[in-house]
Tab-separated table of C-alpha atoms and ligand atoms in Angstrom:
chain	number	residue	atom	x	y	z
A	2	UNK	CA	100.994	89.748	46.616
A	3	UNK	CA	102.175	87.840	49.704
A	4	UNK	CA	103.121	84.165	49.181
A	5	UNK	CA	101.036	81.211	50.448
A	6	UNK	CA	101.361	80.383	54.177
A	7	UNK	CA	102.038	76.706	53.319
A	8	UNK	CA	104.274	74.520	51.190
A	9	UNK	CA	103.222	71.542	49.062
A	10	UNK	CA	103.765	68.016	50.433
A	11	UNK	CA	101.727	65.822	48.048
A	12	UNK	CA	100.671	66.495	44.463
A	13	UNK	CA	97.886	65.140	42.266
A	14	UNK	CA	98.623	64.955	38.512
A	15	UNK	CA	96.067	66.599	36.211
A	16	UNK	CA	95.660	66.349	32.455
A	17	UNK	CA	94.192	68.607	29.837
A	18	UNK	CA	92.079	66.842	27.176
A	19	UNK	CA	92.533	67.981	23.566
A	20	UNK	CA	90.094	70.372	21.896
A	21	UNK	CA	88.457	67.553	19.845
A	22	UNK	CA	88.070	65.405	22.964
A	23	UNK	CA	86.480	68.317	24.804
A	24	UNK	CA	83.818	68.699	22.089
A	25	UNK	CA	82.790	65.042	22.477
A	26	UNK	CA	82.970	65.055	26.264
A	27	UNK	CA	80.823	68.189	26.525
A	28	UNK	CA	78.208	66.689	24.214
A	29	UNK	CA	78.106	63.464	26.258
A	30	UNK	CA	77.728	65.615	29.404
A	31	UNK	CA	74.721	67.350	27.811
A	32	UNK	CA	76.408	70.753	28.077
A	33	UNK	CA	76.095	70.612	31.858
A	34	UNK	CA	79.419	70.979	33.697
A	35	UNK	CA	78.043	68.959	36.666
A	36	UNK	CA	77.923	65.949	34.322
A	37	UNK	CA	81.575	66.163	33.212
A	38	UNK	CA	83.900	63.432	34.534
A	39	UNK	CA	86.500	65.147	36.721
A	40	UNK	CA	89.275	63.197	34.945
A	41	UNK	CA	88.413	65.247	31.833
A	42	UNK	CA	88.703	68.589	33.584
A	43	UNK	CA	92.034	70.427	33.738
A	44	UNK	CA	91.207	73.108	36.329
A	45	UNK	CA	88.143	72.440	38.447
A	46	UNK	CA	86.506	75.698	39.471
A	47	UNK	CA	83.050	74.114	39.794
A	48	UNK	CA	82.990	74.615	43.540
A	49	UNK	CA	84.961	75.330	46.692
A	50	UNK	CA	82.811	72.725	48.456
A	51	UNK	CA	84.705	69.686	49.739
A	52	UNK	CA	87.555	70.429	47.331
A	53	UNK	CA	89.967	71.820	49.935
A	54	UNK	CA	93.514	70.490	50.381
A	55	UNK	CA	93.705	69.501	54.041
A	56	UNK	CA	96.767	70.279	56.168
A	57	UNK	CA	99.155	67.630	57.517
A	58	UNK	CA	97.638	68.321	60.958
A	59	UNK	CA	94.194	67.400	59.622
A	60	UNK	CA	95.506	64.301	57.821
A	61	UNK	CA	97.184	63.220	61.053
A	62	UNK	CA	93.794	63.648	62.742
A	63	UNK	CA	92.301	61.019	60.432
A	64	UNK	CA	94.489	58.430	62.167
A	65	UNK	CA	93.006	59.507	65.489
A	66	UNK	CA	89.474	58.506	64.491
A	67	UNK	CA	87.523	56.926	67.347
A	68	UNK	CA	85.079	54.826	65.338
A	69	UNK	CA	82.860	53.881	68.284
A	70	UNK	CA	79.179	53.980	67.311
A	71	UNK	CA	78.292	56.153	70.307
A	72	UNK	CA	80.077	58.892	72.214
A	73	UNK	CA	83.156	59.169	69.971
A	74	UNK	CA	86.069	61.135	71.402
A	75	UNK	CA	86.241	63.061	68.133
A	76	UNK	CA	82.685	64.300	68.670
A	77	UNK	CA	83.718	65.680	72.061
A	78	UNK	CA	86.616	67.465	70.361
A	79	UNK	CA	84.341	68.884	67.659
A	80	UNK	CA	81.753	69.988	70.205
A	81	UNK	CA	84.413	71.788	72.240
A	82	UNK	CA	85.830	73.402	69.111
A	83	UNK	CA	82.440	74.741	67.951
A	84	UNK	CA	81.701	76.044	71.457
A	85	UNK	CA	85.108	77.784	71.565
A	86	UNK	CA	84.922	79.366	68.121
A	87	UNK	CA	81.220	79.978	67.573
A	88	UNK	CA	79.953	80.111	71.146
A	89	UNK	CA	76.709	78.141	70.603
A	90	UNK	CA	75.691	75.784	73.406
A	91	UNK	CA	74.352	72.741	71.522
A	92	UNK	CA	75.777	70.961	68.471
A	93	UNK	CA	74.313	68.303	66.171
A	94	UNK	CA	76.748	66.946	63.550
A	95	UNK	CA	75.419	66.217	60.044
A	96	UNK	CA	76.949	64.647	56.949
A	97	UNK	CA	77.046	68.077	55.239
A	98	UNK	CA	75.283	71.443	55.195
A	99	UNK	CA	72.010	70.346	53.656
A	100	UNK	CA	71.553	67.687	56.370
A	101	UNK	CA	71.511	70.529	58.907
A	102	UNK	CA	69.212	72.632	56.681
A	103	UNK	CA	66.778	69.742	56.454
A	104	UNK	CA	66.535	69.345	60.233
A	105	UNK	CA	66.289	73.084	60.954
A	106	UNK	CA	63.612	73.601	58.274
A	107	UNK	CA	61.463	70.665	59.385
A	108	UNK	CA	61.586	71.763	63.018
A	109	UNK	CA	60.986	75.481	62.646
A	110	UNK	CA	58.859	76.078	59.517
A	111	UNK	CA	55.084	75.567	59.457
A	112	UNK	CA	53.034	75.271	56.277
A	113	UNK	CA	52.317	78.740	54.885
A	114	UNK	CA	55.199	80.417	56.778
A	115	UNK	CA	57.468	83.010	55.242
A	116	UNK	CA	61.258	82.708	55.567
A	117	UNK	CA	62.949	86.050	54.866
A	118	UNK	CA	66.624	85.886	53.939
A	119	UNK	CA	69.545	87.817	52.468
A	120	UNK	CA	69.179	86.200	49.008
A	121	UNK	CA	68.405	82.551	48.479
A	122	UNK	CA	70.759	79.602	48.349
A	123	UNK	CA	69.643	76.598	46.293
A	124	UNK	CA	69.747	73.828	48.918
A	125	UNK	CA	68.573	76.131	51.722
A	126	UNK	CA	65.529	77.280	49.752
A	127	UNK	CA	64.456	73.808	48.659
A	128	UNK	CA	64.455	72.619	52.289
A	129	UNK	CA	62.456	75.671	53.335
A	130	UNK	CA	59.933	74.963	50.560
A	131	UNK	CA	59.730	71.228	51.299
A	132	UNK	CA	58.878	72.145	54.895
A	133	UNK	CA	55.951	74.259	53.616
A	134	UNK	CA	57.594	77.678	53.771
A	135	UNK	CA	58.105	80.394	51.203
A	136	UNK	CA	61.447	82.169	50.899
A	137	UNK	CA	61.332	85.964	50.595
A	138	UNK	CA	64.352	88.058	49.642
A	139	UNK	CA	65.221	90.972	51.964
A	140	UNK	CA	68.754	91.691	50.789
A	141	UNK	CA	69.683	95.280	49.849
A	142	UNK	CA	69.021	96.219	46.194
A	143	UNK	CA	72.747	96.706	45.532
A	144	UNK	CA	73.230	92.930	45.842
A	145	UNK	CA	71.220	92.480	42.648
A	146	UNK	CA	73.376	94.941	40.743
A	147	UNK	CA	76.619	93.276	39.579
A	148	UNK	CA	78.376	96.611	39.082
A	149	UNK	CA	77.527	98.174	42.458
A	150	UNK	CA	80.695	98.458	44.564
A	151	UNK	CA	78.854	98.371	47.922
A	152	UNK	CA	81.324	96.787	50.409
A	153	UNK	CA	78.600	94.831	52.263
A	154	UNK	CA	76.205	93.556	49.627
A	155	UNK	CA	75.109	90.777	52.003
A	156	UNK	CA	73.318	93.337	54.224
A	157	UNK	CA	69.620	93.195	54.947
A	158	UNK	CA	67.273	96.000	53.867
A	159	UNK	CA	65.297	96.740	57.051
A	160	UNK	CA	62.458	98.404	55.160
A	161	UNK	CA	61.902	95.211	53.144
A	162	UNK	CA	62.217	93.115	56.300
A	163	UNK	CA	59.799	95.133	58.427
A	164	UNK	CA	57.271	95.458	55.596
A	165	UNK	CA	57.259	91.671	55.271
A	166	UNK	CA	56.803	91.169	59.024
A	167	UNK	CA	53.920	93.658	59.104
A	168	UNK	CA	52.273	92.163	56.016
A	169	UNK	CA	52.365	88.558	57.239
A	170	UNK	CA	52.483	89.121	61.070
A	171	UNK	CA	55.505	88.039	63.165
A	172	UNK	CA	53.819	84.686	63.920
A	173	UNK	CA	54.023	83.742	60.228
A	174	UNK	CA	57.783	84.381	60.015
A	175	UNK	CA	59.629	81.154	60.863
A	176	UNK	CA	62.996	82.889	61.312
A	177	UNK	CA	65.394	85.103	59.384
A	178	UNK	CA	67.755	83.044	57.223
A	179	UNK	CA	71.017	84.995	57.294
A	180	UNK	CA	73.898	83.835	55.118
A	181	UNK	CA	77.538	84.784	55.595
A	182	UNK	CA	79.374	85.863	52.422
A	183	UNK	CA	76.261	85.477	50.278
A	184	UNK	CA	77.037	82.862	47.654
A	185	UNK	CA	74.495	83.734	44.944
A	186	UNK	CA	75.345	87.453	45.167
A	187	UNK	CA	78.991	86.682	44.356
A	188	UNK	CA	80.452	85.846	47.775
A	189	UNK	CA	79.420	89.161	49.349
A	190	UNK	CA	79.666	89.780	53.133
A	191	UNK	CA	77.298	91.446	55.593
A	192	UNK	CA	78.556	93.983	58.134
A	193	UNK	CA	78.345	93.591	61.894
A	194	UNK	CA	76.607	96.951	62.090
A	195	UNK	CA	73.826	95.638	59.835
A	196	UNK	CA	73.512	92.358	61.743
A	197	UNK	CA	73.332	94.208	65.054
A	198	UNK	CA	70.450	96.322	63.764
A	199	UNK	CA	68.741	93.219	62.406
A	200	UNK	CA	69.004	91.678	65.875
A	201	UNK	CA	67.328	94.712	67.411
A	202	UNK	CA	64.517	94.589	64.873
A	203	UNK	CA	63.938	90.851	65.321
A	204	UNK	CA	64.092	91.149	69.128
A	205	UNK	CA	61.306	93.700	68.885
A	206	UNK	CA	59.127	91.199	66.977
A	207	UNK	CA	60.444	88.112	68.855
A	208	UNK	CA	61.763	86.507	65.656
A	209	UNK	CA	64.801	84.238	65.604
A	210	UNK	CA	67.834	84.572	63.314
A	211	UNK	CA	69.544	81.437	62.016
A	212	UNK	CA	72.901	81.990	60.408
A	213	UNK	CA	74.227	80.059	57.427
A	214	UNK	CA	77.824	79.939	58.680
A	215	UNK	CA	79.179	78.090	55.635
A	216	UNK	CA	81.532	80.975	54.720
A	217	UNK	CA	81.711	82.742	58.092
A	218	UNK	CA	85.522	82.956	58.149
A	219	UNK	CA	85.555	84.776	54.809
A	220	UNK	CA	82.783	87.111	56.047
A	221	UNK	CA	84.765	87.787	59.248
A	222	UNK	CA	87.859	88.574	57.154
A	223	UNK	CA	85.925	91.147	55.111
A	224	UNK	CA	84.601	92.729	58.336
A	225	UNK	CA	88.178	92.980	59.599
A	226	UNK	CA	89.474	94.697	56.466
A	227	UNK	CA	86.400	96.770	55.517
A	228	UNK	CA	84.385	97.644	58.635
A	229	UNK	CA	85.603	100.563	60.724
A	230	UNK	CA	86.797	99.604	64.198
A	231	UNK	CA	87.510	95.909	63.533
A	232	UNK	CA	91.004	96.183	61.962
A	233	UNK	CA	92.737	94.951	65.115
A	234	UNK	CA	90.178	92.339	66.164
A	235	UNK	CA	91.232	88.667	65.966
A	236	UNK	CA	89.051	86.759	63.467
A	237	UNK	CA	87.809	84.497	66.260
A	238	UNK	CA	86.386	87.490	68.144
A	239	UNK	CA	84.572	88.669	65.019
A	240	UNK	CA	83.156	85.172	64.444
A	241	UNK	CA	82.039	85.025	68.096
A	242	UNK	CA	80.378	88.413	67.811
A	243	UNK	CA	78.478	87.379	64.654
A	244	UNK	CA	77.244	84.198	66.338
A	245	UNK	CA	76.284	85.997	69.553
A	246	UNK	CA	73.838	88.077	67.494
A	247	UNK	CA	72.090	84.960	66.149
A	248	UNK	CA	70.134	82.063	67.673
A	249	UNK	CA	71.967	79.245	65.950
A	250	UNK	CA	73.473	78.195	62.661
A	251	UNK	CA	73.731	75.598	59.953
A	252	UNK	CA	77.161	75.050	58.479
A	253	UNK	CA	78.583	73.141	55.568
A	254	UNK	CA	82.121	72.610	56.879
A	255	UNK	CA	83.146	71.640	53.332
A	256	UNK	CA	83.948	75.298	52.648
A	257	UNK	CA	85.442	77.445	55.425
A	258	UNK	CA	85.794	74.348	57.646
A	259	UNK	CA	88.553	73.112	55.305
A	260	UNK	CA	87.282	69.528	55.048
A	261	UNK	CA	86.095	67.256	52.264
A	262	UNK	CA	82.897	66.223	54.049
A	263	UNK	CA	80.959	67.355	57.132
A	264	UNK	CA	78.548	69.877	58.561
A	265	UNK	CA	76.562	70.719	61.670
A	266	UNK	CA	73.587	72.442	63.200
A	267	UNK	CA	74.190	74.533	66.332
A	268	UNK	CA	71.819	76.420	68.607
A	269	UNK	CA	71.260	77.815	72.101
A	270	UNK	CA	67.666	76.610	72.551
A	271	UNK	CA	67.581	73.373	74.567
A	272	UNK	CA	64.114	72.372	73.385
A	273	UNK	CA	65.108	72.714	69.723
A	274	UNK	CA	68.259	70.719	70.465
A	275	UNK	CA	66.216	67.862	71.939
A	276	UNK	CA	64.025	67.816	68.830
A	277	UNK	CA	67.035	68.006	66.485
A	278	UNK	CA	68.681	65.059	68.246
A	279	UNK	CA	65.492	63.041	67.776
A	280	UNK	CA	65.487	63.874	64.076
A	281	UNK	CA	69.172	63.397	63.300
A	282	UNK	CA	68.960	59.735	64.315
A	283	UNK	CA	66.293	59.195	61.642
A	284	UNK	CA	68.015	60.930	58.738
A	285	UNK	CA	71.758	61.142	59.421
A	286	UNK	CA	72.972	58.840	62.203
A	287	UNK	CA	73.402	58.933	65.977
A	288	UNK	CA	73.591	62.456	67.478
A	289	UNK	CA	77.307	61.979	68.193
A	290	UNK	CA	78.314	61.203	64.598
A	291	UNK	CA	75.579	62.552	62.293
A	292	UNK	CA	76.461	60.397	59.285
A	293	UNK	CA	80.221	60.938	59.579
A	294	UNK	CA	83.093	58.664	60.564
A	295	UNK	CA	85.003	59.558	63.740
A	296	UNK	CA	87.979	60.523	61.570
A	297	UNK	CA	85.800	62.982	59.606
A	298	UNK	CA	84.690	64.623	62.868
A	299	UNK	CA	88.348	64.990	63.865
A	300	UNK	CA	89.375	66.493	60.505
A	301	UNK	CA	86.456	68.936	60.824
A	302	UNK	CA	87.413	70.002	64.375
A	303	UNK	CA	91.018	70.572	63.306
A	304	UNK	CA	89.969	72.353	60.093
A	305	UNK	CA	87.683	74.745	61.965
A	306	UNK	CA	90.404	75.610	64.491
A	307	UNK	CA	92.938	76.108	61.718
A	308	UNK	CA	90.640	78.315	59.617
A	309	UNK	CA	89.629	80.512	62.562
A	310	UNK	CA	93.014	80.883	64.255
A	311	UNK	CA	95.612	80.977	61.441
A	312	UNK	CA	94.392	84.208	59.866
A	313	UNK	CA	96.936	83.990	57.039
A	314	UNK	CA	94.979	81.120	55.445
A	315	UNK	CA	91.852	83.117	54.657
A	316	UNK	CA	93.824	86.307	53.935
A	317	UNK	CA	95.921	84.532	51.305
A	318	UNK	CA	92.934	82.739	49.820
A	319	UNK	CA	90.975	85.950	49.378
A	320	UNK	CA	94.002	87.693	47.937
A	321	UNK	CA	94.300	84.885	45.352
A	322	UNK	CA	90.646	85.326	44.353
A	323	UNK	CA	91.065	89.127	44.156
A	324	UNK	CA	94.135	88.843	41.899
A	325	UNK	CA	92.299	86.442	39.589
A	326	UNK	CA	89.374	88.864	39.360
A	327	UNK	CA	91.689	91.780	38.636
A	328	UNK	CA	93.326	89.923	35.741
A	329	UNK	CA	89.852	89.426	34.185
A	330	UNK	CA	88.972	93.081	34.747
A	331	UNK	CA	92.187	94.091	32.977
A	332	UNK	CA	90.884	92.305	29.868
A	333	UNK	CA	87.553	94.221	30.225
A	334	UNK	CA	85.689	91.027	31.086
A	335	UNK	CA	82.483	91.867	32.994
A	336	UNK	CA	82.486	90.420	36.518
A	337	UNK	CA	80.566	91.015	39.735
A	338	UNK	CA	82.045	93.807	41.831
A	339	UNK	CA	83.428	93.984	44.447
A	340	UNK	CA	85.317	90.714	43.796
A	341	UNK	CA	83.911	88.200	46.303
A	342	UNK	CA	85.377	85.775	48.799
A	343	UNK	CA	85.225	82.308	47.282
A	344	UNK	CA	85.311	82.958	43.569
A	345	UNK	CA	85.040	85.330	40.663
A	346	UNK	CA	81.598	85.620	39.083
A	347	UNK	CA	81.257	86.479	35.386
A	348	UNK	CA	78.272	88.636	34.479
A	349	UNK	CA	76.822	86.547	31.636
A	350	UNK	CA	74.222	89.190	30.753
A	351	UNK	CA	76.992	91.633	29.848
A	352	UNK	CA	79.355	88.965	28.473
A	353	UNK	CA	76.720	87.640	26.043
A	354	UNK	CA	74.244	90.535	25.649
A	355	UNK	CA	72.829	89.062	22.420
A	356	UNK	CA	71.365	86.057	24.310
A	357	UNK	CA	68.061	86.413	26.183
A	358	UNK	CA	67.878	84.836	29.648
A	359	UNK	CA	65.731	81.999	28.232
A	360	UNK	CA	68.708	81.003	26.061
A	361	UNK	CA	70.661	80.278	29.278
A	362	UNK	CA	73.597	82.650	28.764
A	363	UNK	CA	75.436	81.608	31.941
A	364	UNK	CA	75.002	77.896	31.212
A	365	UNK	CA	76.211	78.562	27.658
A	366	UNK	CA	79.263	80.374	28.956
A	367	UNK	CA	80.238	77.488	31.269
A	368	UNK	CA	80.152	75.188	28.218
A	369	UNK	CA	82.250	77.587	26.109
A	370	UNK	CA	84.861	77.995	28.856
A	371	UNK	CA	85.229	74.216	29.099
A	372	UNK	CA	85.565	73.957	25.313
A	373	UNK	CA	88.197	76.687	25.257
A	374	UNK	CA	90.498	75.601	28.087
A	375	UNK	CA	89.077	72.574	29.992
A	376	UNK	CA	88.254	74.796	32.974
A	377	UNK	CA	85.053	73.797	34.765
A	378	UNK	CA	82.785	76.565	36.102
A	379	UNK	CA	79.219	76.629	37.463
A	380	UNK	CA	76.034	78.317	36.251
A	381	UNK	CA	74.419	80.610	38.847
A	382	UNK	CA	71.504	82.138	36.978
A	383	UNK	CA	68.131	81.119	35.609
A	384	UNK	CA	68.878	77.362	35.675
A	385	UNK	CA	69.929	77.454	39.351
A	386	UNK	CA	66.960	79.653	40.293
A	387	UNK	CA	64.456	76.981	39.128
A	388	UNK	CA	60.686	77.444	39.044
A	389	UNK	CA	58.150	78.984	41.382
A	390	UNK	CA	56.558	75.921	43.072
A	391	UNK	CA	53.113	77.612	43.085
A	392	UNK	CA	52.932	78.876	39.479
A	393	UNK	CA	55.414	76.549	37.777
A	394	UNK	CA	56.941	79.585	36.027
A	395	UNK	CA	60.700	79.994	35.694
A	396	UNK	CA	62.175	82.508	38.098
A	397	UNK	CA	64.136	85.164	36.182
A	398	UNK	CA	66.842	86.232	38.648
A	399	UNK	CA	68.436	89.636	38.132
A	400	UNK	CA	71.859	87.985	38.357
A	401	UNK	CA	72.837	85.660	35.507
A	402	UNK	CA	76.306	84.564	36.578
A	403	UNK	CA	79.069	82.060	35.929
A	404	UNK	CA	80.934	81.179	39.091
A	405	UNK	CA	84.662	80.433	38.879
A	406	UNK	CA	85.088	79.034	42.380
A	407	UNK	CA	88.572	78.688	43.794
A	408	UNK	CA	89.193	75.590	45.946
A	409	UNK	CA	91.201	76.352	49.094
A	410	UNK	CA	94.972	75.688	49.023
A	411	UNK	CA	94.752	73.750	45.727
A	412	UNK	CA	95.793	75.863	42.726
A	413	UNK	CA	98.777	78.138	42.074
A	414	UNK	CA	98.901	81.599	40.575
A	415	UNK	CA	99.991	80.053	37.220
A	416	UNK	CA	96.816	77.974	37.132
A	417	UNK	CA	94.732	81.090	37.647
A	418	UNK	CA	96.640	82.972	34.940
A	419	UNK	CA	96.016	80.088	32.517
A	420	UNK	CA	92.274	80.238	33.275
A	421	UNK	CA	92.183	84.030	32.859
A	422	UNK	CA	93.804	83.695	29.435
A	423	UNK	CA	91.324	81.018	28.336
A	424	UNK	CA	88.348	83.125	29.447
A	425	UNK	CA	89.920	86.045	27.579
A	426	UNK	CA	89.871	83.918	24.393
A	427	UNK	CA	86.165	83.155	24.892
A	428	UNK	CA	85.549	86.884	25.369
A	429	UNK	CA	87.265	87.623	22.040
A	430	UNK	CA	84.842	85.349	20.161
A	431	UNK	CA	81.739	86.133	22.257
A	432	UNK	CA	79.675	87.525	19.363
A	433	UNK	CA	79.693	84.123	17.641
A	434	UNK	CA	78.404	82.216	20.660
A	435	UNK	CA	74.886	80.782	20.419
A	436	UNK	CA	72.684	79.794	23.342
A	437	UNK	CA	71.321	76.480	24.635
A	438	UNK	CA	67.919	74.880	25.080
A	439	UNK	CA	66.994	72.582	27.948
A	440	UNK	CA	66.096	69.060	26.864
A	441	UNK	CA	65.691	67.384	30.261
A	442	UNK	CA	64.613	69.109	33.453
A	443	UNK	CA	64.675	67.452	36.885
A	444	UNK	CA	61.896	68.641	39.186
A	445	UNK	CA	64.111	69.910	42.009
A	446	UNK	CA	67.603	71.469	42.036
A	447	UNK	CA	67.562	71.101	38.254
A	448	UNK	CA	71.004	72.639	37.712
A	449	UNK	CA	72.723	69.494	39.026
A	450	UNK	CA	71.388	67.103	36.359
A	451	UNK	CA	69.611	69.053	33.577
A	452	UNK	CA	70.436	68.322	29.920
A	453	UNK	CA	70.966	70.942	27.216
A	454	UNK	CA	71.775	71.128	23.559
A	455	UNK	CA	72.995	74.014	21.387
A	456	UNK	CA	70.388	76.191	19.708
A	457	UNK	CA	70.524	76.051	15.934
B	224	PM9	N1	77.301	75.088	48.418
B	224	PM9	C1	78.534	75.367	46.411
B	224	PM9	O1	79.105	74.878	45.448
B	224	PM9	C2	77.745	73.058	47.016
B	224	PM9	C3	76.404	72.599	46.608
B	224	PM9	S1	75.456	73.586	45.527
B	224	PM9	C4	76.220	73.483	44.053
B	224	PM9	O2	78.540	76.590	46.656
B	224	PM9	C5	75.614	77.534	51.390
B	224	PM9	C6	75.808	79.002	51.439
B	224	PM9	C7	76.280	76.770	50.453
B	224	PM9	C8	76.062	75.361	50.407
B	224	PM9	C9	76.651	74.556	49.427
B	224	PM9	C10	75.159	74.802	51.361
B	224	PM9	C11	74.885	73.340	51.378
B	224	PM9	C12	74.525	75.608	52.255
B	224	PM9	N2	74.754	76.963	52.246
B	224	PM9	O3	76.751	71.236	49.997
B	224	PM9	O4	75.131	70.364	51.624
B	224	PM9	O5	77.127	77.358	49.619
B	224	PM9	O6	77.444	70.793	52.336
B	224	PM9	O7	75.979	72.662	51.872
B	224	PM9	C13	77.842	74.506	47.348
B	224	PM9	P1	76.339	71.175	51.423
């Protein structure tokens, strides 16, 4: 394993609550890790979103914030940076990814439209539904099989895609929603070959592709190391090639953009840009700050440059995730394969085979991991999938996963070894684990705030 391409300049103390304390805290948090106070968490693997340690170059950028209401210098820098790296013509900053998803969905989806995509993401889907659309999954079948070792599980299945277009007519398809390093599949990339073919297919039907670029650097890294012919390509060229095959993107810069807050919407269509600028002023802020301070725009510009040009950052990060996954595999713990980009995903169906999906096995496992070692993980299964808005029935996703998400540049190898040991202890006592029942269910994005209690 090669060492990190950085050294540590500031540290943040963390504490591990005792076992008895953890019992009480978990109960008060209603067995939902989103409701745990972070001061009571030892290692926080809830998310890689906004949890990055910024570089000294980014911190220095905060002091360069131009806090003018209009036309901030930092916006110009960000705009230039996104044009350089991604190649899109027009940029609208937003406070985070879902701000961009909201605007794109409202402007491009009509009531009754279908939005095909390579597996759903929670915030993306809710915005598509609120705009009157219906998400339809066109990812390859292998993505739904946690043990398939397919190197590009984020790929689109063209048969599914074309069948959908023919069934509903091209006019009813708002656009193809194409996510880099598909989160809900376990951080799985698409290949450039697949995207190129998708572009040809959509050109034929005159359908647009909008990329979710949230984890585009990780996807580009996987293309470089797995796709034939790209070994010697700079990451930036791969990113540019991905973007050139799409019509625009939404991005939560809180992940691969290496910042704690920020996002944007980018596109090549001038008319859409004019409409997006009119909308951003209603929901986010002026079109040159999008709900962010000038200093945030600067940190985002610097983070994006850093992530795309210092290739060691993403290479080391992914290596750290891979090593963590391998240590779990060594203990026979069932995880999604291949090990993904931003975290290791436990397969709760195989970890707790005695629990039916309606007993929330992945949610249960997140609670047990916290109890065991004060590590916070996230449910990515039936709770996250929610209900079908038309029928009110629970979706039963094929993947019932616990995500152990690794924040960028935050934890050391010892931290990861500690977590692997704790999860190993839970695995030893798995047969004694009982499920949960839901006692409070918010209407939308229920996983954030739902309450649970142990089944008797
Ligand atoms: N992802 C994550 O933890 C944070 C919120 S959901 C628990 O993975 C993709 C692929 C994401 C994503 C957020 C968003 C929304 C869009 N697409 O959180 O609004 O992974 O910045 O981005 C989270 P924002």
